[in-house]
Short mmCIF file of C-alpha atoms (C1' of nucleotides) in Angstrom, two decimals:
data_model
loop_
_atom_site.label_atom_id
_atom_site.label_comp_id
_atom_site.label_asym_id
_atom_site.label_seq_id
_atom_site.Cartn_x
_atom_site.Cartn_y
_atom_site.Cartn_z
CA MET A 1376 -8.01 -6.00 27.36
CA SER A 1377 -5.12 -3.29 27.95
CA VAL A 1378 -3.94 -1.42 24.86
CA THR A 1379 -0.21 -0.33 24.54
CA THR A 1380 0.20 1.77 21.34
CA ARG A 1381 3.28 3.76 20.17
CA PHE A 1382 4.62 6.46 18.03
CA ALA A 1383 8.02 5.20 16.26
CA PRO A 1384 9.53 8.08 14.14
CA SER A 1385 12.65 7.81 12.43
CA PRO A 1386 14.93 10.68 13.27
CA THR A 1387 15.54 12.10 9.74
CA GLY A 1388 13.89 15.56 10.03
CA PHE A 1389 11.56 17.37 12.42
CA LEU A 1390 8.29 16.32 13.86
CA HIS A 1391 6.03 17.30 10.78
CA ILE A 1392 2.28 17.51 11.11
CA GLY A 1393 1.29 14.35 9.80
CA GLY A 1394 3.37 12.75 12.37
CA ALA A 1395 2.40 15.06 15.25
CA ARG A 1396 -1.49 13.77 14.16
CA THR A 1397 -0.42 10.19 13.95
CA ALA A 1398 1.11 10.34 17.16
CA LEU A 1399 -2.17 12.05 18.87
CA PHE A 1400 -4.30 9.31 17.67
CA SER A 1401 -1.74 6.63 19.75
CA TYR A 1402 -1.68 9.08 22.29
CA LEU A 1403 -5.68 9.34 22.48
CA TYR A 1404 -6.49 5.91 21.91
CA ALA A 1405 -4.16 4.65 24.42
CA LYS A 1406 -5.37 7.30 26.92
CA ARG A 1407 -9.02 6.50 26.31
CA PHE A 1408 -8.37 2.76 27.48
CA ASN A 1409 -5.89 3.80 30.38
CA GLY A 1410 -3.25 2.03 28.64
CA GLN A 1411 0.63 2.88 27.71
CA PHE A 1412 1.51 5.01 24.97
CA LEU A 1413 5.26 4.50 24.23
CA LEU A 1414 7.87 6.24 22.38
CA ARG A 1415 10.29 4.28 19.75
CA ILE A 1416 13.29 5.64 17.90
CA GLU A 1417 13.68 3.84 14.57
CA ASP A 1418 17.30 5.53 13.69
CA THR A 1419 18.36 1.59 12.19
CA ASP A 1420 19.47 3.90 9.19
CA ARG A 1421 22.59 5.28 10.95
CA GLU A 1422 23.47 7.47 7.62
CA ARG A 1423 20.32 9.42 7.78
CA SER A 1424 20.04 9.50 11.61
CA THR A 1425 20.82 12.60 13.79
CA GLN A 1426 20.93 13.43 16.86
CA GLU A 1427 19.54 17.14 15.80
CA ALA A 1428 16.60 15.36 14.49
CA VAL A 1429 15.88 13.48 17.75
CA ASP A 1430 15.91 16.00 19.58
CA ALA A 1431 13.65 17.89 17.63
CA ILE A 1432 11.09 15.06 17.58
CA PHE A 1433 10.94 15.36 21.13
CA GLU A 1434 10.71 19.16 21.17
CA GLY A 1435 8.14 18.82 19.03
CA MET A 1436 6.23 16.22 21.22
CA ALA A 1437 6.87 18.06 24.56
CA TRP A 1438 5.42 21.77 23.33
CA LEU A 1439 2.43 19.19 21.90
CA GLY A 1440 2.29 17.77 25.65
CA LEU A 1441 2.42 14.21 24.03
CA HIS A 1442 4.59 12.61 26.48
CA GLY A 1443 5.41 8.96 26.19
CA ASP A 1444 4.73 6.61 29.19
CA ASN A 1445 8.00 4.87 28.92
CA LYS A 1446 10.68 6.37 31.02
CA ALA A 1447 13.14 6.71 28.52
CA PRO A 1448 12.24 6.04 24.88
CA ILE A 1449 13.54 2.88 23.03
CA TYR A 1450 16.28 2.96 20.32
CA GLN A 1451 16.40 0.60 17.77
CA THR A 1452 20.48 0.73 17.64
CA GLN A 1453 20.55 -0.51 21.28
CA ARG A 1454 18.94 -3.61 20.55
CA PHE A 1455 20.91 -5.09 17.58
CA ASP A 1456 21.71 -8.19 19.97
CA ARG A 1457 18.04 -8.70 20.28
CA TYR A 1458 17.71 -8.92 16.51
CA LYS A 1459 20.48 -11.09 16.46
CA GLU A 1460 19.06 -13.67 18.54
CA VAL A 1461 15.85 -13.81 16.68
CA ILE A 1462 17.48 -13.41 13.40
CA ALA A 1463 19.40 -16.66 14.73
CA GLN A 1464 16.44 -18.46 15.99
CA MET A 1465 14.67 -18.34 12.59
CA LEU A 1466 17.36 -19.59 10.73
CA ALA A 1467 17.74 -22.32 13.03
CA ALA A 1468 13.92 -22.66 12.54
CA GLY A 1469 14.20 -22.57 8.96
CA THR A 1470 11.57 -19.36 8.87
CA ALA A 1471 14.89 -17.54 7.35
CA TYR A 1472 17.77 -18.19 4.83
CA HIS A 1473 20.74 -17.05 3.35
CA CYS A 1474 20.77 -15.60 0.31
CA TYR A 1475 24.12 -14.92 -1.86
CA ALA A 1476 22.61 -12.91 -4.80
CA SER A 1477 24.14 -9.81 -5.22
CA LYS A 1478 23.08 -6.31 -5.92
CA GLU A 1479 23.79 -6.48 -9.51
CA GLU A 1480 22.06 -9.71 -9.83
CA LEU A 1481 19.05 -8.57 -8.22
CA ASP A 1482 18.99 -4.92 -10.24
CA ALA A 1483 19.14 -6.89 -13.32
CA LEU A 1484 16.39 -9.15 -11.93
CA ARG A 1485 13.91 -6.23 -11.10
CA ALA A 1486 14.79 -4.43 -15.04
CA GLU A 1487 13.73 -7.69 -16.34
CA GLN A 1488 10.56 -7.90 -14.44
CA MET A 1489 9.75 -4.41 -14.98
CA ALA A 1490 10.33 -4.86 -18.91
CA ASN A 1491 7.75 -7.60 -18.97
CA LYS A 1492 5.31 -5.57 -16.72
CA GLN A 1493 5.74 -7.76 -14.02
CA LYS A 1494 5.85 -6.43 -10.08
CA PRO A 1495 9.39 -6.75 -9.38
CA ARG A 1496 9.89 -9.07 -6.98
CA TYR A 1497 12.75 -11.54 -5.66
CA ASP A 1498 12.46 -14.83 -7.54
CA GLY A 1499 13.23 -17.17 -4.65
CA ARG A 1500 16.57 -18.58 -6.10
CA TRP A 1501 18.07 -19.38 -2.84
CA ARG A 1502 15.03 -20.57 -1.15
CA PRO A 1503 15.22 -23.90 -0.05
CA GLU A 1504 12.37 -25.82 -1.20
CA ALA A 1505 12.08 -29.84 -0.22
CA GLY A 1506 14.04 -31.52 -3.17
CA LYS A 1507 15.35 -28.40 -4.77
CA LEU A 1508 19.37 -28.44 -5.26
CA LEU A 1509 20.71 -25.01 -4.32
CA PRO A 1510 23.64 -23.01 -6.35
CA THR A 1511 26.67 -23.02 -4.33
CA PRO A 1512 27.65 -20.54 -2.02
CA PRO A 1513 30.11 -17.99 -3.88
CA ALA A 1514 33.85 -17.60 -1.90
CA GLY A 1515 34.14 -14.57 -0.16
CA VAL A 1516 30.58 -13.04 -0.18
CA ASN A 1517 28.53 -12.59 2.84
CA PRO A 1518 24.57 -13.49 2.40
CA VAL A 1519 21.97 -11.53 3.29
CA VAL A 1520 19.32 -12.92 5.61
CA ARG A 1521 15.66 -13.51 3.92
CA PHE A 1522 12.21 -14.25 5.55
CA ARG A 1523 10.66 -17.55 4.11
CA ASN A 1524 7.56 -15.89 3.37
CA PRO A 1525 4.49 -18.64 3.01
CA THR A 1526 3.46 -19.10 -0.31
CA GLU A 1527 -0.29 -20.53 -0.11
CA GLY A 1528 -3.29 -18.67 0.68
CA GLU A 1529 -4.01 -15.02 2.14
CA VAL A 1530 -3.38 -12.43 4.74
CA VAL A 1531 -6.17 -10.90 5.76
CA LEU A 1532 -5.76 -7.59 7.35
CA ASN A 1533 -8.77 -6.14 9.40
CA ASP A 1534 -7.70 -2.69 9.60
CA LEU A 1535 -9.16 -0.37 12.15
CA ILE A 1536 -9.97 2.48 9.60
CA LYS A 1537 -9.45 1.07 6.23
CA GLY A 1538 -11.82 -1.89 7.03
CA THR A 1539 -11.11 -5.60 5.49
CA ILE A 1540 -7.88 -5.81 3.39
CA THR A 1541 -6.81 -8.88 1.59
CA PHE A 1542 -3.21 -9.94 0.35
CA ALA A 1543 -2.76 -13.09 -1.76
CA SER A 1544 0.20 -14.63 -0.24
CA ASP A 1545 1.90 -15.18 -3.49
CA GLU A 1546 1.93 -11.32 -4.04
CA LEU A 1547 4.79 -11.36 -1.24
CA ASP A 1548 8.27 -11.86 -1.59
CA ASP A 1549 11.04 -12.58 0.69
CA LEU A 1550 11.98 -9.55 1.98
CA ILE A 1551 15.65 -9.26 3.27
CA ILE A 1552 15.29 -9.10 7.43
CA ALA A 1553 18.88 -8.79 7.56
CA ARG A 1554 22.12 -7.15 5.48
CA ALA A 1555 24.90 -8.70 4.12
CA ASP A 1556 26.74 -6.63 7.31
CA GLY A 1557 24.35 -8.32 9.99
CA THR A 1558 22.32 -5.20 10.42
CA PRO A 1559 18.67 -6.47 10.62
CA THR A 1560 16.41 -4.11 8.27
CA TYR A 1561 13.18 -2.06 9.17
CA ASN A 1562 10.19 -4.21 8.30
CA PHE A 1563 12.21 -6.77 10.51
CA CYS A 1564 12.89 -4.43 13.89
CA VAL A 1565 9.39 -3.09 13.57
CA VAL A 1566 7.91 -6.72 14.35
CA VAL A 1567 10.55 -7.16 17.00
CA ASP A 1568 10.09 -4.10 18.40
CA ASP A 1569 5.95 -4.21 18.50
CA MET A 1570 6.17 -7.86 20.01
CA ASP A 1571 8.46 -6.83 22.49
CA MET A 1572 6.84 -3.76 23.92
CA GLY A 1573 3.61 -5.49 23.83
CA VAL A 1574 2.30 -3.35 21.57
CA THR A 1575 -1.60 -4.22 20.91
CA HIS A 1576 -2.38 -1.48 18.52
CA VAL A 1577 -0.20 -0.09 15.59
CA ILE A 1578 -1.25 3.04 14.59
CA ARG A 1579 1.00 4.80 11.47
CA GLY A 1580 0.74 6.26 8.25
CA ASP A 1581 -1.33 4.17 5.73
CA ASP A 1582 2.05 4.19 3.43
CA HIS A 1583 2.73 1.32 5.22
CA VAL A 1584 -0.57 -0.51 4.48
CA ASN A 1585 1.34 -2.98 2.01
CA ASN A 1586 3.99 -3.58 4.54
CA THR A 1587 1.74 -5.09 6.94
CA PRO A 1588 1.02 -8.74 5.12
CA ARG A 1589 5.17 -9.37 5.61
CA GLN A 1590 4.92 -8.19 8.79
CA ILE A 1591 1.88 -10.13 10.06
CA ASN A 1592 3.76 -13.13 8.58
CA ILE A 1593 6.89 -12.46 10.45
CA LEU A 1594 5.28 -12.55 13.35
CA ARG A 1595 3.40 -15.48 12.99
CA ALA A 1596 6.68 -17.48 12.06
CA LEU A 1597 8.03 -15.96 15.74
CA GLY A 1598 4.66 -17.53 17.03
CA ALA A 1599 3.47 -14.41 18.20
CA THR A 1600 -0.31 -12.99 17.95
CA PRO A 1601 -0.41 -9.83 15.28
CA PRO A 1602 -1.81 -6.62 16.77
CA ALA A 1603 -4.49 -4.64 15.55
CA TYR A 1604 -3.48 -2.07 13.11
CA ALA A 1605 -5.09 1.64 12.18
CA HIS A 1606 -3.09 3.07 8.98
CA VAL A 1607 -3.95 6.41 8.94
CA SER A 1608 -4.16 8.61 5.93
CA MET A 1609 -1.78 11.23 4.83
CA ILE A 1610 -2.23 15.06 5.29
CA LEU A 1611 -2.46 17.03 1.94
CA GLY A 1612 -1.23 20.55 1.26
CA SER A 1613 -3.82 22.79 0.69
CA ASP A 1614 -3.38 22.50 -2.77
CA GLY A 1615 -4.59 18.89 -2.74
CA ALA A 1616 -0.87 17.88 -3.45
CA LYS A 1617 1.62 15.77 -0.99
CA LEU A 1618 3.06 17.81 2.06
CA SER A 1619 6.43 18.38 0.08
CA LYS A 1620 9.54 20.83 2.05
CA ARG A 1621 8.52 23.11 -0.69
CA HIS A 1622 5.11 23.94 0.68
CA GLY A 1623 3.54 23.28 3.89
CA ALA A 1624 5.35 20.32 4.80
CA LEU A 1625 6.04 22.49 8.46
CA GLY A 1626 7.58 21.33 11.40
CA VAL A 1627 5.64 21.49 14.65
CA MET A 1628 7.68 24.40 16.27
CA GLU A 1629 6.97 26.28 12.92
CA TYR A 1630 3.33 26.41 14.14
CA ARG A 1631 4.62 27.41 17.26
CA SER A 1632 6.63 30.43 15.29
CA MET A 1633 3.32 31.39 13.59
CA GLY A 1634 1.68 31.77 16.54
CA PHE A 1635 -0.53 28.27 17.14
CA LEU A 1636 -1.25 27.37 20.72
CA PRO A 1637 -0.17 23.53 21.11
CA GLU A 1638 -3.71 22.77 22.72
CA ALA A 1639 -5.23 24.58 19.79
CA LEU A 1640 -3.09 22.81 16.85
CA LEU A 1641 -4.18 19.54 18.69
CA ASN A 1642 -7.92 20.30 18.19
CA TYR A 1643 -7.43 21.51 14.75
CA LEU A 1644 -5.55 18.16 14.00
CA VAL A 1645 -7.70 15.53 16.04
CA ARG A 1646 -10.73 17.22 13.79
CA LEU A 1647 -8.69 16.62 10.51
CA GLY A 1648 -9.50 13.08 9.74
CA TRP A 1649 -12.10 12.63 12.74
CA SER A 1650 -15.17 13.44 13.70
CA HIS A 1651 -17.64 13.39 16.42
CA GLY A 1652 -21.28 14.46 15.38
CA ASP A 1653 -21.07 18.50 14.93
CA GLN A 1654 -18.69 19.04 17.48
CA GLU A 1655 -15.91 21.11 16.52
CA LEU A 1656 -13.65 22.11 19.75
CA PHE A 1657 -12.47 19.34 22.67
CA THR A 1658 -10.56 19.96 25.22
CA ARG A 1659 -8.15 17.11 25.77
CA GLU A 1660 -10.17 15.46 28.22
CA GLU A 1661 -12.91 15.06 25.72
CA MET A 1662 -10.78 14.36 22.73
CA ILE A 1663 -9.50 11.36 25.09
CA ALA A 1664 -13.23 10.43 26.40
CA LYS A 1665 -14.45 10.16 22.43
CA PHE A 1666 -11.88 9.56 20.18
CA ASP A 1667 -12.40 6.23 18.38
CA PHE A 1668 -11.26 4.72 14.82
CA ASP A 1669 -15.04 4.05 13.64
CA HIS A 1670 -14.68 7.92 12.82
CA VAL A 1671 -11.49 8.40 11.48
CA SER A 1672 -12.08 9.24 7.35
CA ALA A 1673 -9.79 6.65 5.37
CA SER A 1674 -9.46 9.28 2.86
CA PRO A 1675 -6.44 12.00 2.96
CA ALA A 1676 -7.29 15.37 4.36
CA ARG A 1677 -5.88 18.83 3.17
CA PHE A 1678 -4.68 21.12 5.86
CA ASP A 1679 -6.59 24.04 5.48
CA MET A 1680 -4.96 27.17 7.26
CA GLU A 1681 -8.35 29.21 7.45
CA LYS A 1682 -9.96 26.62 9.58
CA ALA A 1683 -6.65 26.29 11.89
CA TRP A 1684 -6.97 29.84 12.55
CA TRP A 1685 -10.07 30.10 13.37
CA VAL A 1686 -9.42 27.24 16.05
CA ASN A 1687 -6.55 28.84 17.16
CA HIS A 1688 -9.17 32.48 17.81
CA GLN A 1689 -11.28 30.01 19.61
CA TYR A 1690 -8.75 28.81 22.07
CA LEU A 1691 -7.01 32.06 22.45
CA LYS A 1692 -10.49 33.57 23.24
CA SER A 1693 -12.14 31.26 25.79
CA VAL A 1694 -9.09 29.43 27.52
CA ASP A 1695 -7.75 30.76 30.73
CA PRO A 1696 -5.28 33.80 29.91
CA SER A 1697 -2.82 32.20 32.31
CA VAL A 1698 -2.40 29.39 29.64
CA VAL A 1699 -1.83 31.55 27.23
CA VAL A 1700 0.92 33.73 29.24
CA PRO A 1701 4.11 31.58 28.26
CA GLU A 1702 3.60 31.52 24.57
CA PHE A 1703 2.31 35.41 24.04
CA GLN A 1704 5.55 36.49 26.38
CA TRP A 1705 7.63 33.87 24.10
CA HIS A 1706 6.36 35.94 21.29
CA LEU A 1707 6.82 39.17 22.92
CA GLU A 1708 10.84 38.43 24.11
CA LYS A 1709 10.99 37.21 19.95
CA ILE A 1710 10.61 40.36 18.55
CA GLY A 1711 12.71 42.41 21.18
CA VAL A 1712 10.17 43.46 23.45
CA ASP A 1713 11.01 43.84 27.30
CA VAL A 1714 8.02 42.63 29.41
CA SER A 1715 9.18 43.74 32.81
CA GLN A 1716 8.34 47.43 31.25
CA GLY A 1717 4.45 47.37 30.73
CA PRO A 1718 1.35 46.32 32.07
CA SER A 1719 0.31 42.63 32.91
CA LEU A 1720 0.20 39.99 30.31
CA THR A 1721 -3.04 38.87 31.83
CA ALA A 1722 -4.39 41.94 31.29
CA VAL A 1723 -3.24 42.71 27.36
CA ILE A 1724 -4.21 39.17 26.60
CA GLU A 1725 -7.83 39.87 27.88
CA GLN A 1726 -8.14 42.97 25.99
CA GLN A 1727 -6.35 41.73 22.87
CA ARG A 1728 -7.94 38.05 22.51
CA GLU A 1729 -11.00 39.05 20.15
CA ARG A 1730 -9.21 40.64 17.65
CA CYS A 1731 -6.19 38.42 17.09
CA ARG A 1732 -6.16 34.85 15.70
CA SER A 1733 -2.56 34.61 16.33
CA LEU A 1734 -0.08 35.29 18.90
CA VAL A 1735 2.15 36.82 16.05
CA GLU A 1736 -0.58 39.27 15.63
CA MET A 1737 -1.19 39.88 19.22
CA ALA A 1738 2.41 40.34 19.75
CA GLU A 1739 2.15 43.21 17.40
CA LYS A 1740 -0.53 44.94 18.27
CA SER A 1741 0.54 44.66 22.04
CA LYS A 1742 4.28 46.13 21.75
CA PHE A 1743 2.99 49.81 21.75
CA PHE A 1744 2.34 48.77 25.66
CA PHE A 1745 5.93 47.84 26.57
CA ALA A 1746 7.99 49.55 24.25
CA GLU A 1747 8.27 53.24 22.53
CA LEU A 1748 6.43 54.28 19.55
CA ASP A 1749 9.06 54.05 16.84
CA GLY A 1750 6.92 56.62 14.74
CA TYR A 1751 3.22 56.58 13.51
CA ASN A 1752 1.57 54.61 10.74
CA GLU A 1753 1.62 57.07 8.08
CA LYS A 1754 -1.76 56.48 6.62
CA ASP A 1755 -3.33 56.30 10.33
CA ALA A 1756 -1.18 59.90 11.20
CA ALA A 1757 -2.46 61.76 7.64
CA LYS A 1758 -6.11 60.84 8.30
CA HIS A 1759 -5.97 61.83 11.74
CA PHE A 1760 -3.82 64.03 12.70
CA ASN A 1761 -5.28 67.61 11.83
CA PRO A 1762 -4.53 70.40 13.38
CA ALA A 1763 -7.97 70.46 15.20
CA ALA A 1764 -7.18 66.78 16.06
CA LEU A 1765 -3.75 67.57 17.49
CA ALA A 1766 -5.59 70.82 19.60
CA LEU A 1767 -7.93 68.35 20.90
CA LEU A 1768 -5.71 66.56 22.28
CA ALA A 1769 -3.41 68.87 23.84
CA GLU A 1770 -6.63 69.99 25.68
CA LEU A 1771 -7.56 66.42 26.55
CA ARG A 1772 -3.90 65.86 27.81
CA GLY A 1773 -4.55 68.52 30.01
CA GLN A 1774 -7.84 67.29 31.71
CA LEU A 1775 -6.05 63.44 31.74
CA GLU A 1776 -3.21 64.77 33.99
CA ALA A 1777 -5.53 66.38 36.07
CA LEU A 1778 -7.32 62.61 36.50
CA PRO A 1779 -7.43 62.10 40.35
CA GLU A 1780 -7.06 58.30 39.68
CA TRP A 1781 -5.87 56.52 36.48
CA THR A 1782 -8.81 53.72 36.21
CA THR A 1783 -11.06 52.41 32.91
CA GLU A 1784 -13.89 54.07 34.33
CA ALA A 1785 -12.48 57.23 35.09
CA LEU A 1786 -10.60 57.52 31.60
CA HIS A 1787 -13.93 55.97 30.13
CA ALA A 1788 -16.04 59.10 31.75
CA ALA A 1789 -13.51 61.60 30.72
CA VAL A 1790 -13.13 60.28 27.22
CA ASN A 1791 -16.29 60.27 26.37
CA GLY A 1792 -17.51 63.64 28.28
CA PHE A 1793 -14.76 65.38 26.82
CA ALA A 1794 -16.09 64.45 23.29
CA GLU A 1795 -19.84 65.23 24.45
CA ALA A 1796 -18.54 68.69 25.58
CA LYS A 1797 -16.94 69.11 22.26
CA GLY A 1798 -20.17 67.93 20.56
CA LEU A 1799 -17.96 65.08 18.54
CA GLY A 1800 -18.78 61.53 18.35
CA LEU A 1801 -16.66 59.34 20.28
CA GLY A 1802 -14.54 58.13 17.12
CA LYS A 1803 -13.68 61.94 16.47
CA ILE A 1804 -11.48 61.72 19.45
CA ALA A 1805 -10.80 58.20 20.08
CA GLN A 1806 -9.05 57.85 16.78
CA PRO A 1807 -6.65 60.67 16.95
CA ILE A 1808 -6.10 59.28 20.51
CA ARG A 1809 -4.98 56.03 19.48
CA VAL A 1810 -2.97 57.23 16.39
CA ALA A 1811 -0.98 58.89 18.96
CA VAL A 1812 -0.38 56.31 22.02
CA CYS A 1813 -0.57 52.88 19.75
CA GLY A 1814 1.07 54.80 16.53
CA MET A 1815 -1.81 52.95 14.79
CA ALA A 1816 -5.45 53.59 14.44
CA VAL A 1817 -6.25 49.82 15.95
CA SER A 1818 -6.55 48.96 19.36
CA PRO A 1819 -8.76 47.51 22.54
CA PRO A 1820 -11.35 49.78 23.47
CA ILE A 1821 -9.97 53.81 23.89
CA ASP A 1822 -10.54 53.31 27.69
CA ALA A 1823 -8.69 50.16 28.45
CA THR A 1824 -5.85 50.89 25.97
CA LEU A 1825 -5.25 54.12 28.23
CA PHE A 1826 -5.78 52.40 31.37
CA LEU A 1827 -3.21 49.53 30.50
CA LEU A 1828 -0.60 51.83 28.78
CA GLY A 1829 -0.52 53.87 32.27
CA ARG A 1830 -0.44 57.57 33.29
CA THR A 1831 3.07 58.41 32.58
CA ARG A 1832 3.19 56.96 29.07
CA THR A 1833 -0.12 58.12 28.18
CA LEU A 1834 0.64 61.85 28.55
CA ALA A 1835 4.02 61.59 27.47
CA ARG A 1836 2.67 60.36 23.92
CA LEU A 1837 -0.25 62.43 23.34
CA ALA A 1838 2.14 65.46 24.38
CA ALA A 1839 4.49 64.50 21.78
CA ALA A 1840 1.63 63.70 19.05
CA ALA A 1841 0.25 67.33 19.80
CA GLY A 1842 3.66 68.64 19.59
CA SER A 1843 4.57 66.93 16.46
CA ALA A 1844 2.12 69.78 14.61
"C1'" G B 572 3.62 -2.61 -15.33
"C1'" C B 573 1.78 -5.11 -10.80
"C1'" U B 574 -0.76 -4.72 -5.97
"C1'" C B 575 -2.79 -2.40 -2.40
"C1'" C B 576 -6.23 2.37 -0.84
"C1'" U B 577 -9.68 6.43 -1.44
"C1'" A B 578 -14.00 9.41 -3.92
"C1'" U B 579 -20.53 14.03 -0.42
"C1'" C B 580 -20.19 21.75 -0.49
"C1'" G B 581 -13.74 25.59 -2.42
"C1'" U B 582 -11.68 23.10 2.48
"C1'" C B 583 -12.62 19.59 7.31
"C1'" U B 584 -16.82 16.24 7.75
"C1'" A B 585 -22.65 14.16 9.57
"C1'" G B 586 -24.71 10.67 7.07
"C1'" A B 587 -24.32 2.88 8.60
"C1'" G B 588 -31.60 1.60 2.81
"C1'" G B 589 -36.78 5.24 3.83
"C1'" C B 590 -35.60 10.58 9.30
"C1'" C B 591 -31.69 13.99 3.26
"C1'" U B 592 -36.37 19.07 -1.06
"C1'" A B 593 -28.40 15.99 2.23
"C1'" G B 594 -26.89 18.64 8.45
"C1'" G B 595 -22.86 21.54 11.01
"C1'" A B 596 -18.09 24.07 10.94
"C1'" C B 597 -14.08 26.94 8.16
"C1'" G B 598 -14.21 30.26 3.78
"C1'" G B 599 -17.14 33.62 0.67
"C1'" A B 600 -21.50 37.52 0.44
"C1'" G B 601 -25.25 40.72 2.82
"C1'" C B 602 -27.62 43.13 6.90
"C1'" C B 603 -27.36 44.43 12.34
"C1'" C B 604 -24.20 46.04 16.44
"C1'" U B 605 -20.00 49.58 17.03
"C1'" C B 606 -14.92 54.62 19.68
"C1'" U B 607 -10.71 51.81 15.69
"C1'" C B 608 -10.04 46.77 14.95
"C1'" A B 609 -12.60 42.75 16.33
"C1'" C B 610 -16.52 39.90 18.89
"C1'" G B 611 -20.99 38.61 18.97
"C1'" G B 612 -26.14 37.85 16.44
"C1'" C B 613 -29.01 37.02 11.76
"C1'" U B 614 -29.60 35.48 6.27
"C1'" U B 615 -27.10 33.71 2.47
"C1'" U B 616 -23.78 30.62 -0.78
"C1'" A B 617 -21.87 25.80 -2.14
"C1'" A B 618 -21.77 19.13 -2.54
"C1'" C B 619 -23.70 12.84 -2.85
"C1'" C B 620 -16.94 11.18 -9.51
"C1'" C B 621 -19.71 8.51 -13.65
"C1'" C B 622 -22.70 4.40 -15.69
"C1'" G B 623 -25.02 -0.14 -14.93
"C1'" G B 624 -27.48 -3.21 -11.18
"C1'" U B 625 -30.05 -5.03 -5.87
"C1'" U B 626 -34.61 -2.93 -3.79
"C1'" C B 627 -41.41 -0.57 -3.10
"C1'" G B 628 -36.92 2.91 -1.79
"C1'" A B 629 -29.72 4.22 -2.45
"C1'" A B 630 -25.46 9.50 -1.09
"C1'" U B 631 -25.85 4.87 1.64
"C1'" C B 632 -25.41 -2.07 -0.75
"C1'" C B 633 -23.12 -4.69 -5.29
"C1'" G B 634 -19.99 -4.47 -10.22
"C1'" G B 635 -17.72 -1.94 -14.12
"C1'" G B 636 -15.52 2.69 -15.19
"C1'" U B 637 -12.78 7.21 -14.10
"C1'" A B 638 -9.45 10.01 -11.45
"C1'" G B 639 -6.27 10.93 -7.30
"C1'" G B 640 -2.68 8.47 -3.69
"C1'" A B 641 0.47 4.69 -1.62
"C1'" G B 642 3.73 0.53 -2.26
"C1'" C B 643 6.79 -2.30 -5.19
"C1'" G B 644 15.38 -1.30 -1.65
"C1'" C B 645 20.89 -5.02 1.72
"C1'" C B 646 15.54 3.29 3.08
"C1'" A B 647 12.26 3.79 7.06
#
RNA sequence: GCUCCUAUCGUCUAGAGGCCUAGGACGGAGCCCUCUCACGGCUUUAACCCCGGUUCGAAUCCGGGUAGGAGCGCCA
């Protein structure tokens, strides 16, 4: 059986981390079965939907490399004719009916039911029944259209993640499928779209579980076979609270700014709620080959930054440097570094990746390779720039200047030989050099650092430091 | 209030009745390595929400609590 999944965000904000994971699961499941992963924009709420949000979502998806298989995403606002057609069909078939109850009337009904400790629901006052006398439609009122929900039996949902969930039909009231102005509502559009798009697996947040039985009933009323459902639990903040704008509810592009590699974020996300034995790291191919719903947890998971950083570090260390280059360059440029004036980014990445968990950190720690020093770290200078050390730097500078070739090996021999000749541990000389050329006491191995920095910059900075005494 | 969902180390999880004196990973602690910061290696820390039941045997099955969460719109 071919598999078709979809990701259907409503464009009211950026692509957040929970949405990204839902999209990832949908993507992986479709790819696993050589199926289709479709994109749909649920923009029927014209008040809240914006083009900026649509763009932000696409930007996030593109950065993560989660591409839809449809040429152009489907927009619900472009399908109104189709929805009207289906509503007309249902009205004609008697599976939907007009309701003239006013909002005030409905509000009063809800208030009364709440007061009686009942679940608020439509009481069916305009629902046609055999032998029932309907009220006279009030003049000048545009009716809404309601779905005529079956009242007998139960709806059984075999959720791929949560297992079997049963709903009693009489718990379900007659929901509105078209507003008084004729525009269709969410639960209805979803059903028609999924049916028309041939969606076989609906993968979405578990806040939709309670909508599912109604959607199944509409599908049945339309004579369609309901798809399989997988309701993914939500992602919580590290404090266990729901992610809100105030804390943690960041767009995926924020994670880029923080210094994550897209494939690392994906890897962290796929392991949040899903597992494959003890395996922590997966290439995209492995994710596709191994992803399944049997091992997706039904309970919500907290987002743990520490673990996410660990995963990011694993990627930085193991991935081919060429895939890191574009992101690294983006971060360097973001802090105003001109990457044309310095060593190759690949070489810098190879030296720095062991000691950086994020690209922000890597950019900060590599700035000195490309830009002039803006002073020395005060504590480091105070500790390592004593008169004796500065005299050593001046002396070493002379030896380096005379070096016939500027290679890591030659520099290694020169610096180590110098320390040995002076009867000093390497640390005694390497640390002052670091502060002099890097501005701080932390850098890759000293030979590699000097090599990457280059002869001109190294000699100039040693001279500047020695002369600062 | 009603309906629905969830519950193993601090966190993510393995676990589909005996393989569990509960495994892995992140984090924490310690040791080793070491020119700084790191990497790496080793050791260690810490959990089956509670109460009943089924069974020779339960983290695993059932029931009831408790605690979290979601939904109950002419929002999506």
